């Protein structure tokens, strides 16, 4: 039975252990927000045979279209740049290439040619950067951008984010978990463009905010927002979503509602 194989992970770690910078970062010695800043792309992929960087200004392109060699850069709204590893004893398993200042604000993926143990073949895959600073919708492309540190954002007041004096004892917290979308998606008192979005929390007269005030009066001290970022069970592009149809009230043991939900569970707006 073909159920196992040579475990090469420990060997790769022994030969190519690396704890340096990865992803996209400024290398020009100036603030990355300046137009004159160039950047380096770095991907740790010691088992790869070849890696290319693919850049575009259009994050709605299907990155899977660029699996094959030889696509036309001029007609595809993309540019391709080969990445390279250091030679011999300096090889740390990291593929690198430099980007020019006009790359800031663009989107990128890596095209990787490597052996896949699950198939026993060399295959090409396209993937966003595992060390992305930001991503396009559905994490289909990584974005070339600078992610500021707290010191950059609050140069004179960094310690304020470490001030927990408002809660001397953590065990005193009574926490209410709240989903960003579910908080307002069905709330008729929330403006339509804000339903299911962060701005819904700013509408003081919403049913959700009225409920939170009642919870606070009953002893809830904190709200934990989940999920607040990328999660794979909900398409981020509204046009890609399919929600279950509204149904008349059903018996508690009716199977029709469950069947309707299951049919679109991987495409609807809920984080099942």
mmCIF file of C-alpha atoms in Angstrom:
data_model
loop_
_atom_site.group_PDB
_atom_site.id
_atom_site.type_symbol
_atom_site.label_atom_id
_atom_site.label_comp_id
_atom_site.label_asym_id
_atom_site.label_seq_id
_atom_site.Cartn_x
_atom_site.Cartn_y
_atom_site.Cartn_z
ATOM 1 C CA UNK A 1 0.000 0.000 0.000
ATOM 2 C CA UNK A 2 1.408 3.379 -1.045
ATOM 3 C CA UNK A 3 0.710 5.271 2.146
ATOM 4 C CA UNK A 4 4.035 6.795 3.148
ATOM 5 C CA UNK A 5 7.276 8.171 1.757
ATOM 6 C CA UNK A 6 10.668 9.600 2.647
ATOM 7 C CA UNK A 7 10.284 12.425 5.152
ATOM 8 C CA UNK A 8 12.598 15.152 3.881
ATOM 9 C CA UNK A 9 11.347 17.973 6.132
ATOM 10 C CA UNK A 10 14.051 17.604 8.815
ATOM 11 C CA UNK A 11 16.760 17.419 6.126
ATOM 12 C CA UNK A 12 15.497 20.599 4.466
ATOM 13 C CA UNK A 13 15.492 22.374 7.824
ATOM 14 C CA UNK A 14 19.044 21.194 8.486
ATOM 15 C CA UNK A 15 20.346 22.377 5.119
ATOM 16 C CA UNK A 16 18.301 25.545 4.616
ATOM 17 C CA UNK A 17 17.316 26.861 8.045
ATOM 18 C CA UNK A 18 16.504 30.547 7.616
ATOM 19 C CA UNK A 19 15.148 33.219 9.967
ATOM 20 C CA UNK A 20 15.627 36.360 7.869
ATOM 21 C CA UNK A 21 13.059 38.641 6.216
ATOM 22 C CA UNK A 22 10.523 37.144 3.826
ATOM 23 C CA UNK A 23 7.772 38.604 1.698
ATOM 24 C CA UNK A 24 7.981 42.075 0.182
ATOM 25 C CA UNK A 25 10.048 44.711 1.973
ATOM 26 C CA UNK A 26 11.799 47.986 1.229
ATOM 27 C CA UNK A 27 15.538 47.714 0.613
ATOM 28 C CA UNK A 28 16.476 51.196 -0.560
ATOM 29 C CA UNK A 29 17.217 52.706 2.809
ATOM 30 C CA UNK A 30 14.351 55.193 2.594
ATOM 31 C CA UNK A 31 10.808 55.061 3.893
ATOM 32 C CA UNK A 32 8.835 52.513 1.894
ATOM 33 C CA UNK A 33 6.012 55.005 1.429
ATOM 34 C CA UNK A 34 8.240 57.183 -0.740
ATOM 35 C CA UNK A 35 8.096 56.754 -4.504
ATOM 36 C CA UNK A 36 11.872 56.353 -4.625
ATOM 37 C CA UNK A 37 11.890 53.178 -2.529
ATOM 38 C CA UNK A 38 12.733 49.908 -4.257
ATOM 39 C CA UNK A 39 11.861 46.572 -2.734
ATOM 40 C CA UNK A 40 12.924 42.948 -2.514
ATOM 41 C CA UNK A 41 10.669 39.928 -2.872
ATOM 42 C CA UNK A 42 11.804 36.878 -0.896
ATOM 43 C CA UNK A 43 10.204 33.420 -0.802
ATOM 44 C CA UNK A 44 11.584 30.464 1.167
ATOM 45 C CA UNK A 45 11.060 27.486 -1.138
ATOM 46 C CA UNK A 46 14.136 25.238 -0.950
ATOM 47 C CA UNK A 47 12.486 22.338 -2.805
ATOM 48 C CA UNK A 48 11.443 24.464 -5.799
ATOM 49 C CA UNK A 49 13.235 24.144 -9.135
ATOM 50 C CA UNK A 50 12.059 27.463 -10.556
ATOM 51 C CA UNK A 51 10.162 30.481 -9.202
ATOM 52 C CA UNK A 52 8.791 33.497 -11.086
ATOM 53 C CA UNK A 53 7.264 36.700 -9.761
ATOM 54 C CA UNK A 54 4.099 37.770 -11.612
ATOM 55 C CA UNK A 55 2.941 41.389 -11.187
ATOM 56 C CA UNK A 56 -0.290 43.079 -12.261
ATOM 57 C CA UNK A 57 -2.308 46.244 -11.680
ATOM 58 C CA UNK A 58 -5.574 44.285 -11.996
ATOM 59 C CA UNK A 59 -6.327 42.102 -8.936
ATOM 60 C CA UNK A 60 -9.468 40.715 -10.614
ATOM 61 C CA UNK A 61 -7.426 38.695 -13.090
ATOM 62 C CA UNK A 62 -7.511 34.941 -12.528
ATOM 63 C CA UNK A 63 -3.998 34.104 -11.349
ATOM 64 C CA UNK A 64 -4.537 30.504 -12.449
ATOM 65 C CA UNK A 65 -4.414 31.666 -16.065
ATOM 66 C CA UNK A 66 -0.663 32.154 -15.706
ATOM 67 C CA UNK A 67 0.284 28.607 -14.796
ATOM 68 C CA UNK A 68 1.763 27.938 -18.212
ATOM 69 C CA UNK A 69 4.870 29.410 -19.735
ATOM 70 C CA UNK A 70 4.682 31.739 -22.682
ATOM 71 C CA UNK A 71 1.662 33.926 -21.936
ATOM 72 C CA UNK A 72 1.766 37.361 -23.551
ATOM 73 C CA UNK A 73 2.696 39.987 -20.971
ATOM 74 C CA UNK A 74 1.502 42.849 -23.185
ATOM 75 C CA UNK A 75 -2.010 41.428 -23.571
ATOM 76 C CA UNK A 76 -2.368 39.933 -20.097
ATOM 77 C CA UNK A 77 -1.838 43.147 -18.076
ATOM 78 C CA UNK A 78 0.955 41.388 -16.214
ATOM 79 C CA UNK A 79 4.721 41.345 -16.067
ATOM 80 C CA UNK A 80 6.956 38.413 -15.172
ATOM 81 C CA UNK A 81 10.304 38.465 -13.416
ATOM 82 C CA UNK A 82 12.430 35.366 -12.700
ATOM 83 C CA UNK A 83 13.603 34.877 -9.127
ATOM 84 C CA UNK A 84 16.996 33.445 -8.148
ATOM 85 C CA UNK A 85 18.718 31.675 -5.266
ATOM 86 C CA UNK A 86 22.151 32.343 -3.875
ATOM 87 C CA UNK A 87 24.884 30.012 -5.076
ATOM 88 C CA UNK A 88 26.543 27.100 -3.317
ATOM 89 C CA UNK A 89 27.343 27.606 0.371
ATOM 90 C CA UNK A 90 25.370 30.858 0.498
ATOM 91 C CA UNK A 91 22.171 29.106 -0.614
ATOM 92 C CA UNK A 92 19.576 29.537 2.134
ATOM 93 C CA UNK A 93 16.617 28.160 0.187
ATOM 94 C CA UNK A 94 15.235 31.648 -0.452
ATOM 95 C CA UNK A 95 14.258 32.834 -3.931
ATOM 96 C CA UNK A 96 14.749 36.572 -4.409
ATOM 97 C CA UNK A 97 14.296 39.380 -6.903
ATOM 98 C CA UNK A 98 14.284 43.160 -6.771
ATOM 99 C CA UNK A 99 11.375 45.422 -7.685
ATOM 100 C CA UNK A 100 11.452 48.994 -8.962
ATOM 101 C CA UNK A 101 9.591 51.850 -7.246
ATOM 102 C CA UNK A 102 6.709 51.635 -9.719
ATOM 103 C CA UNK A 103 5.785 48.244 -8.212
ATOM 104 C CA UNK A 104 4.256 49.852 -5.115
ATOM 105 C CA UNK A 105 0.491 49.420 -5.154
ATOM 106 C CA UNK A 106 0.549 46.569 -7.651
ATOM 107 C CA UNK A 107 -0.430 42.958 -6.972
ATOM 108 C CA UNK A 108 1.691 39.827 -7.263
ATOM 109 C CA UNK A 109 1.783 36.049 -7.030
ATOM 110 C CA UNK A 110 4.578 33.499 -7.197
ATOM 111 C CA UNK A 111 4.637 30.836 -9.897
ATOM 112 C CA UNK A 112 6.477 27.824 -8.490
ATOM 113 C CA UNK A 113 7.730 24.721 -10.290
ATOM 114 C CA UNK A 114 8.463 21.968 -7.776
ATOM 115 C CA UNK A 115 8.105 18.259 -7.067
ATOM 116 C CA UNK A 116 4.871 17.319 -5.298
ATOM 117 C CA UNK A 117 5.095 14.127 -3.198
ATOM 118 C CA UNK A 118 1.322 13.621 -3.367
ATOM 119 C CA UNK A 119 1.432 13.131 -7.146
ATOM 120 C CA UNK A 120 5.058 12.070 -7.590
ATOM 121 C CA UNK A 121 5.392 14.673 -10.361
ATOM 122 C CA UNK A 122 6.939 18.068 -10.975
ATOM 123 C CA UNK A 123 4.080 20.575 -11.162
ATOM 124 C CA UNK A 124 3.546 24.304 -11.499
ATOM 125 C CA UNK A 125 1.427 26.149 -8.958
ATOM 126 C CA UNK A 126 0.522 29.806 -8.544
ATOM 127 C CA UNK A 127 0.199 31.181 -5.024
ATOM 128 C CA UNK A 128 0.013 34.508 -3.208
ATOM 129 C CA UNK A 129 2.836 35.341 -0.837
ATOM 130 C CA UNK A 130 2.521 33.456 2.486
ATOM 131 C CA UNK A 131 4.100 36.563 4.068
ATOM 132 C CA UNK A 132 1.716 39.051 2.414
ATOM 133 C CA UNK A 133 1.335 42.501 3.945
ATOM 134 C CA UNK A 134 -2.108 42.770 2.330
ATOM 135 C CA UNK A 135 -4.181 40.822 -0.190
ATOM 136 C CA UNK A 136 -6.794 41.392 -2.862
ATOM 137 C CA UNK A 137 -10.275 39.927 -2.462
ATOM 138 C CA UNK A 138 -10.287 36.231 -1.567
ATOM 139 C CA UNK A 139 -6.492 36.399 -1.121
ATOM 140 C CA UNK A 140 -6.068 35.732 -4.837
ATOM 141 C CA UNK A 141 -3.168 38.220 -5.152
ATOM 142 C CA UNK A 142 -0.749 39.744 -2.653
ATOM 143 C CA UNK A 143 -0.340 43.528 -2.649
ATOM 144 C CA UNK A 144 2.989 45.331 -2.852
ATOM 145 C CA UNK A 145 2.668 47.679 0.095
ATOM 146 C CA UNK A 146 4.358 48.782 3.275
ATOM 147 C CA UNK A 147 2.869 47.583 6.553
ATOM 148 C CA UNK A 148 3.764 50.243 9.143
ATOM 149 C CA UNK A 149 4.883 49.321 12.625
ATOM 150 C CA UNK A 150 3.200 50.688 15.743
ATOM 151 C CA UNK A 151 6.208 52.972 16.187
ATOM 152 C CA UNK A 152 5.570 54.478 12.759
ATOM 153 C CA UNK A 153 1.866 54.912 13.419
ATOM 154 C CA UNK A 154 2.244 56.281 16.962
ATOM 155 C CA UNK A 155 5.858 57.483 17.288
ATOM 156 C CA UNK A 156 5.158 59.341 20.538
ATOM 157 C CA UNK A 157 2.574 57.076 22.110
ATOM 158 C CA UNK A 158 3.459 53.436 21.389
ATOM 159 C CA UNK A 159 3.042 52.375 25.018
ATOM 160 C CA UNK A 160 -0.615 53.397 25.052
ATOM 161 C CA UNK A 161 -1.441 50.153 23.228
ATOM 162 C CA UNK A 162 0.061 48.219 26.141
ATOM 163 C CA UNK A 163 -1.989 50.045 28.790
ATOM 164 C CA UNK A 164 -4.322 47.519 30.421
ATOM 165 C CA UNK A 165 -5.190 49.669 33.421
ATOM 166 C CA UNK A 166 -8.837 49.676 32.329
ATOM 167 C CA UNK A 167 -8.923 45.964 33.195
ATOM 168 C CA UNK A 168 -6.661 45.227 36.169
ATOM 169 C CA UNK A 169 -7.814 41.609 36.388
ATOM 170 C CA UNK A 170 -8.531 39.696 33.193
ATOM 171 C CA UNK A 171 -10.778 37.284 35.020
ATOM 172 C CA UNK A 172 -13.186 40.188 35.567
ATOM 173 C CA UNK A 173 -13.942 40.381 31.840
ATOM 174 C CA UNK A 174 -17.342 39.207 30.592
ATOM 175 C CA UNK A 175 -16.813 38.776 26.837
ATOM 176 C CA UNK A 176 -19.451 38.660 24.105
ATOM 177 C CA UNK A 177 -18.327 37.177 20.767
ATOM 178 C CA UNK A 178 -19.767 38.959 17.760
ATOM 179 C CA UNK A 179 -19.507 38.355 14.002
ATOM 180 C CA UNK A 180 -19.005 41.522 11.986
ATOM 181 C CA UNK A 181 -21.406 40.483 9.240
ATOM 182 C CA UNK A 182 -24.099 38.906 11.394
ATOM 183 C CA UNK A 183 -24.235 41.981 13.640
ATOM 184 C CA UNK A 184 -26.062 44.039 11.010
ATOM 185 C CA UNK A 185 -26.748 42.054 7.847
ATOM 186 C CA UNK A 186 -30.466 41.673 8.586
ATOM 187 C CA UNK A 187 -30.904 44.919 10.537
ATOM 188 C CA UNK A 188 -33.482 47.173 8.796
ATOM 189 C CA UNK A 189 -32.286 50.187 10.813
ATOM 190 C CA UNK A 190 -28.796 50.028 9.284
ATOM 191 C CA UNK A 191 -28.165 51.856 6.008
ATOM 192 C CA UNK A 192 -28.131 49.336 3.168
ATOM 193 C CA UNK A 193 -24.505 49.995 2.075
ATOM 194 C CA UNK A 194 -23.285 49.434 5.658
ATOM 195 C CA UNK A 195 -25.089 46.171 6.412
ATOM 196 C CA UNK A 196 -22.630 43.440 7.240
ATOM 197 C CA UNK A 197 -19.760 45.966 7.258
ATOM 198 C CA UNK A 198 -17.656 47.728 9.885
ATOM 199 C CA UNK A 199 -19.471 51.049 9.480
ATOM 200 C CA UNK A 200 -22.652 49.441 10.789
ATOM 201 C CA UNK A 201 -21.185 49.709 14.300
ATOM 202 C CA UNK A 202 -21.216 53.517 13.953
ATOM 203 C CA UNK A 203 -25.002 53.679 13.562
ATOM 204 C CA UNK A 204 -26.132 54.262 17.131
ATOM 205 C CA UNK A 205 -29.830 53.546 16.587
ATOM 206 C CA UNK A 206 -29.352 50.148 14.981
ATOM 207 C CA UNK A 207 -31.004 47.110 16.545
ATOM 208 C CA UNK A 208 -27.543 45.644 17.086
ATOM 209 C CA UNK A 209 -26.305 48.628 19.081
ATOM 210 C CA UNK A 210 -29.468 48.653 21.145
ATOM 211 C CA UNK A 211 -28.829 45.003 21.945
ATOM 212 C CA UNK A 212 -25.207 45.725 22.920
ATOM 213 C CA UNK A 213 -26.322 48.467 25.310
ATOM 214 C CA UNK A 214 -28.711 46.026 26.991
ATOM 215 C CA UNK A 215 -25.879 43.496 27.284
ATOM 216 C CA UNK A 216 -23.633 46.131 28.852
ATOM 217 C CA UNK A 217 -26.330 46.915 31.422
ATOM 218 C CA UNK A 218 -26.533 43.213 32.259
ATOM 219 C CA UNK A 219 -22.797 42.906 32.897
ATOM 220 C CA UNK A 220 -21.029 42.308 29.550
ATOM 221 C CA UNK A 221 -17.774 44.275 29.632
ATOM 222 C CA UNK A 222 -16.058 43.456 26.309
ATOM 223 C CA UNK A 223 -16.925 42.570 22.727
ATOM 224 C CA UNK A 224 -14.714 40.243 20.682
ATOM 225 C CA UNK A 225 -15.149 40.608 16.921
ATOM 226 C CA UNK A 226 -14.843 37.378 14.903
ATOM 227 C CA UNK A 227 -14.197 36.921 12.078
ATOM 228 C CA UNK A 228 -12.720 40.270 11.110
ATOM 229 C CA UNK A 229 -10.431 39.430 8.224
ATOM 230 C CA UNK A 230 -9.879 36.792 5.560
ATOM 231 C CA UNK A 231 -11.707 33.487 5.965
ATOM 232 C CA UNK A 232 -12.176 30.947 3.235
ATOM 233 C CA UNK A 233 -15.826 30.006 3.652
ATOM 234 C CA UNK A 234 -17.290 33.273 2.307
ATOM 235 C CA UNK A 235 -16.530 34.728 -1.159
ATOM 236 C CA UNK A 236 -15.448 38.336 -0.667
ATOM 237 C CA UNK A 237 -16.694 39.516 -4.053
ATOM 238 C CA UNK A 238 -20.418 40.113 -3.703
ATOM 239 C CA UNK A 239 -21.025 38.969 -7.277
ATOM 240 C CA UNK A 240 -19.629 35.522 -6.399
ATOM 241 C CA UNK A 241 -22.034 34.902 -3.515
ATOM 242 C CA UNK A 242 -25.224 32.857 -3.693
ATOM 243 C CA UNK A 243 -27.446 33.046 -0.627
ATOM 244 C CA UNK A 244 -30.231 30.543 0.142
ATOM 245 C CA UNK A 245 -33.714 31.706 -0.859
ATOM 246 C CA UNK A 246 -36.141 33.092 1.693
ATOM 247 C CA UNK A 247 -38.472 30.324 2.810
ATOM 248 C CA UNK A 248 -41.829 30.230 4.508
ATOM 249 C CA UNK A 249 -41.852 28.996 8.129
ATOM 250 C CA UNK A 250 -41.199 25.280 8.273
ATOM 251 C CA UNK A 251 -41.721 22.566 10.821
ATOM 252 C CA UNK A 252 -38.858 22.111 13.274
ATOM 253 C CA UNK A 253 -37.918 18.778 11.676
ATOM 254 C CA UNK A 254 -38.364 19.900 8.042
ATOM 255 C CA UNK A 255 -35.491 18.964 5.734
ATOM 256 C CA UNK A 256 -36.095 21.594 3.048
ATOM 257 C CA UNK A 257 -34.338 24.520 4.828
ATOM 258 C CA UNK A 258 -31.272 22.392 5.541
ATOM 259 C CA UNK A 259 -31.139 21.215 1.930
ATOM 260 C CA UNK A 260 -31.417 24.781 0.625
ATOM 261 C CA UNK A 261 -28.589 25.956 2.884
ATOM 262 C CA UNK A 262 -26.327 22.981 2.144
ATOM 263 C CA UNK A 263 -26.648 23.594 -1.593
ATOM 264 C CA UNK A 264 -24.952 27.025 -1.341
ATOM 265 C CA UNK A 265 -23.016 26.682 1.946
ATOM 266 C CA UNK A 266 -19.641 27.156 0.223
ATOM 267 C CA UNK A 267 -20.834 30.251 -1.683
ATOM 268 C CA UNK A 268 -23.202 32.083 0.658
ATOM 269 C CA UNK A 269 -22.541 34.999 3.001
ATOM 270 C CA UNK A 270 -22.369 33.031 6.245
ATOM 271 C CA UNK A 271 -19.271 31.671 7.942
ATOM 272 C CA UNK A 272 -20.554 28.134 8.594
#
